[in-house]
PDB file of C-alpha atoms in Angstrom:
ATOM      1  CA  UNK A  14      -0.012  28.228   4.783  1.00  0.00           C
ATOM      2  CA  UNK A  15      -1.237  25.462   6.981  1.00  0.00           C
ATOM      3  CA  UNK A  16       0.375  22.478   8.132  1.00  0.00           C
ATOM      4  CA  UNK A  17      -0.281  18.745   6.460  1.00  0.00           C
ATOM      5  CA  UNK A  18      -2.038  17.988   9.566  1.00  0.00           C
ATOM      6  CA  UNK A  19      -3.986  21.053   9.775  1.00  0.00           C
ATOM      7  CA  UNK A  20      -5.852  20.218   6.743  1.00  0.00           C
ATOM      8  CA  UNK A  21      -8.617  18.301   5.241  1.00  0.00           C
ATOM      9  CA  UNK A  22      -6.613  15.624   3.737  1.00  0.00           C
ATOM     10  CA  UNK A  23      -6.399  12.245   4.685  1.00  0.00           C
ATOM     11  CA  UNK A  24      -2.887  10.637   5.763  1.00  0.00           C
ATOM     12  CA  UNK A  25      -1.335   7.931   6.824  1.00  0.00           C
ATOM     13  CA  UNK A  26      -0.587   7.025  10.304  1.00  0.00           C
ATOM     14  CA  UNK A  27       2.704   6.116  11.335  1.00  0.00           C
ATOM     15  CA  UNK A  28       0.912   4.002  14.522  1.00  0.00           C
ATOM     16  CA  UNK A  29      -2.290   1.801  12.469  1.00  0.00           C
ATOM     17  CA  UNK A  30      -3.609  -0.222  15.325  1.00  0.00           C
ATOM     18  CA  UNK A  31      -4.601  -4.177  14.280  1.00  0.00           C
ATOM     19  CA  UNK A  32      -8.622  -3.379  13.904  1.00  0.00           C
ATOM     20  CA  UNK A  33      -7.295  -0.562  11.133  1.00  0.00           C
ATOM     21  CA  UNK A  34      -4.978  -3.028   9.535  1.00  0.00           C
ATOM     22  CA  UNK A  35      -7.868  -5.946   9.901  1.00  0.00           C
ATOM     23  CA  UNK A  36     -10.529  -3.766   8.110  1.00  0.00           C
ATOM     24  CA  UNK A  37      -8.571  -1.361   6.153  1.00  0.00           C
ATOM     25  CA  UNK A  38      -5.479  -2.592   5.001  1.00  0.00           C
ATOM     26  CA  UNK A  39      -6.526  -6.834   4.335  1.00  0.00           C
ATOM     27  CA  UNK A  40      -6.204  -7.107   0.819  1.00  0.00           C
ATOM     28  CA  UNK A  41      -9.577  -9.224  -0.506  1.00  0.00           C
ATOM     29  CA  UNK A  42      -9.119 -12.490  -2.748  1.00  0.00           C
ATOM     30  CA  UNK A  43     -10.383 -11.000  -5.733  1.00  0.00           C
ATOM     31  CA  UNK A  44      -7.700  -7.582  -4.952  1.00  0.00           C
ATOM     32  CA  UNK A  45      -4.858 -10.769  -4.573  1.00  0.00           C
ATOM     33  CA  UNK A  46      -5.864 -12.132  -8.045  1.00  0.00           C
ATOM     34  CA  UNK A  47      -5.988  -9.261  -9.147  1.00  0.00           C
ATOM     35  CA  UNK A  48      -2.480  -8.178  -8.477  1.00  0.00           C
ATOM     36  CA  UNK A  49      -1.546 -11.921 -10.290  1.00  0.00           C
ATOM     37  CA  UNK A  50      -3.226 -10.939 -13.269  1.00  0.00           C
ATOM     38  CA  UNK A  51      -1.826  -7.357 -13.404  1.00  0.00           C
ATOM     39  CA  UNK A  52       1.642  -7.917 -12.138  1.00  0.00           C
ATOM     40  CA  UNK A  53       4.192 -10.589 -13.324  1.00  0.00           C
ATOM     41  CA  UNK A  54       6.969  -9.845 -10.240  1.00  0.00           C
ATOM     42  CA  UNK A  55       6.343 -10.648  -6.688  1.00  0.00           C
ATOM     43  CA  UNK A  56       7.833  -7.501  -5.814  1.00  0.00           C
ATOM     44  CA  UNK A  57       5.428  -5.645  -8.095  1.00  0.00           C
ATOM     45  CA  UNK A  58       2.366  -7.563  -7.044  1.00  0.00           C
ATOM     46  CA  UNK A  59       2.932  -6.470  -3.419  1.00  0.00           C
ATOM     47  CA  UNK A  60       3.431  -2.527  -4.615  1.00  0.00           C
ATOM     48  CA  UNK A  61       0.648  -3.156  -6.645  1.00  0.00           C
ATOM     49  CA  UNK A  62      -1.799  -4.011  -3.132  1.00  0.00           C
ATOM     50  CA  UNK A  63      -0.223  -1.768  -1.133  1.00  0.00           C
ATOM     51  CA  UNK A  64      -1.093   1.765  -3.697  1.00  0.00           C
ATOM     52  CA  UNK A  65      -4.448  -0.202  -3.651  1.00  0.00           C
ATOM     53  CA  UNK A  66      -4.951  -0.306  -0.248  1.00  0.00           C
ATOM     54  CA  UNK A  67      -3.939   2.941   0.346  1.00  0.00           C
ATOM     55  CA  UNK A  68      -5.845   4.658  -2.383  1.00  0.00           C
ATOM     56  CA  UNK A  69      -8.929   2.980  -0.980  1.00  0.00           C
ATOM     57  CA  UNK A  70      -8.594   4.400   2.542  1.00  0.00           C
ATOM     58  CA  UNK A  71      -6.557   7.795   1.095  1.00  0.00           C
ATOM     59  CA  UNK A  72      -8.675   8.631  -1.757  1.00  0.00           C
ATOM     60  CA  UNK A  73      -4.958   9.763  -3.433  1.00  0.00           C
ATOM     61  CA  UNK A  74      -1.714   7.674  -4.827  1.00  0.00           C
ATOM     62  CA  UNK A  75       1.335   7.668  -2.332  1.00  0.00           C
ATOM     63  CA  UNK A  76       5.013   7.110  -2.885  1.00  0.00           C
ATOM     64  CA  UNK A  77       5.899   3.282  -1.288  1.00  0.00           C
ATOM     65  CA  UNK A  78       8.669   4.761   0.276  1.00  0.00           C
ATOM     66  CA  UNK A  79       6.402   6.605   2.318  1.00  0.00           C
ATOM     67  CA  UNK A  80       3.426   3.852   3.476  1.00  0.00           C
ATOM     68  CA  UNK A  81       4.365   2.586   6.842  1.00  0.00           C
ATOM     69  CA  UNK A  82       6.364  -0.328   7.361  1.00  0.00           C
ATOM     70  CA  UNK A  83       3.756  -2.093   9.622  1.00  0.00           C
ATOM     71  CA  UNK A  84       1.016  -1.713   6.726  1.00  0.00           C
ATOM     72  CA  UNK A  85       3.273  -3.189   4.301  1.00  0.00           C
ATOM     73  CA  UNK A  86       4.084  -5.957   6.204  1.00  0.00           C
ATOM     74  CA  UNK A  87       0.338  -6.767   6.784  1.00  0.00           C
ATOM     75  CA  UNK A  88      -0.300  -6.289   3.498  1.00  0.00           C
ATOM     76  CA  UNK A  89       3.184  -8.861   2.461  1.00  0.00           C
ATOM     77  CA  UNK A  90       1.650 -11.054   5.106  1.00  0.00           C
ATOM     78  CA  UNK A  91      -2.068 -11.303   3.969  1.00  0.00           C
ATOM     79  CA  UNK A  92      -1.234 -11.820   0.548  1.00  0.00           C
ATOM     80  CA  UNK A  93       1.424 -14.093   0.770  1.00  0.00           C
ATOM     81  CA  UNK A  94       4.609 -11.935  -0.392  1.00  0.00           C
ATOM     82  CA  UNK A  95       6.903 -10.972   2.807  1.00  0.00           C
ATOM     83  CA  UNK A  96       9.839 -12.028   1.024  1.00  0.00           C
ATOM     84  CA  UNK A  97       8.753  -9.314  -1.878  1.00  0.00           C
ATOM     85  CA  UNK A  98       8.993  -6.723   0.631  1.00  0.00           C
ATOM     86  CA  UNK A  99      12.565  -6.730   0.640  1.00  0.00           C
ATOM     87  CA  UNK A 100      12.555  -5.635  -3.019  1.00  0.00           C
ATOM     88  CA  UNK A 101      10.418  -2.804  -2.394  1.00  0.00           C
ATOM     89  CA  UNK A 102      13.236  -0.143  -2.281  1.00  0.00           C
ATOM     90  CA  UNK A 103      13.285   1.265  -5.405  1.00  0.00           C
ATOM     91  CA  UNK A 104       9.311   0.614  -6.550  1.00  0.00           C
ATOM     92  CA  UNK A 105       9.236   4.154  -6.983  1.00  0.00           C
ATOM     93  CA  UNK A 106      11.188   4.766  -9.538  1.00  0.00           C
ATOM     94  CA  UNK A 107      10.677   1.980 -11.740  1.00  0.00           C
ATOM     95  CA  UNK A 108       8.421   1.392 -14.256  1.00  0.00           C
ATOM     96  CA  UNK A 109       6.083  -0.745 -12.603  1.00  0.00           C
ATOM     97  CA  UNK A 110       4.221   1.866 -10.637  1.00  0.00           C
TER      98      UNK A 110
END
């Protein structure tokens, strides 16, 4: 059986340069409202964009735990929630996801 990074799939890289985080990973106004209308936490708005932003450039749904922390900090600091990031730990097992 091959290796993850023998096959087709696309994954995330631990090393996203600033042009990938720029194009890729900038949430849009209308993805930040968005997120307000779909999510009443801070915490959840921000784990909201980030399986948004991934799924875009992924094409698949990730675990948080797993998204780089230099992506989620981007995408904290783009759409105005660093201080949710903190409260990111357990995102994946609640009911919010």
């Amino acid at each position: 059986m091959p290796a993850v990074h023998e096959t087709a799939y696309p994954r995330l890289k631990e090393a996203v340069t600033p042009t990938d985080l720029a194009e890729v990973y900038t949430p849009t106004g209308k993805e930040i409202a968005l997120a307000i209308d779909t999510s009443p936490r801070r915490e959840a708005r921000l784990g909201f964009l980030i399986l948004l932003k991934t799924f875009q450039r992924l094409g698949y749904f990730v675990q948080i735990a797993d998204v780089p922390a230099g992506i989620v900090t981007h995408i904290g600091a783009t759409s105005g929630l660093t201080d949710a990031a903190d409260d990111l730990a357990g995102y994946d097992d609640t009911t919010y996801r």
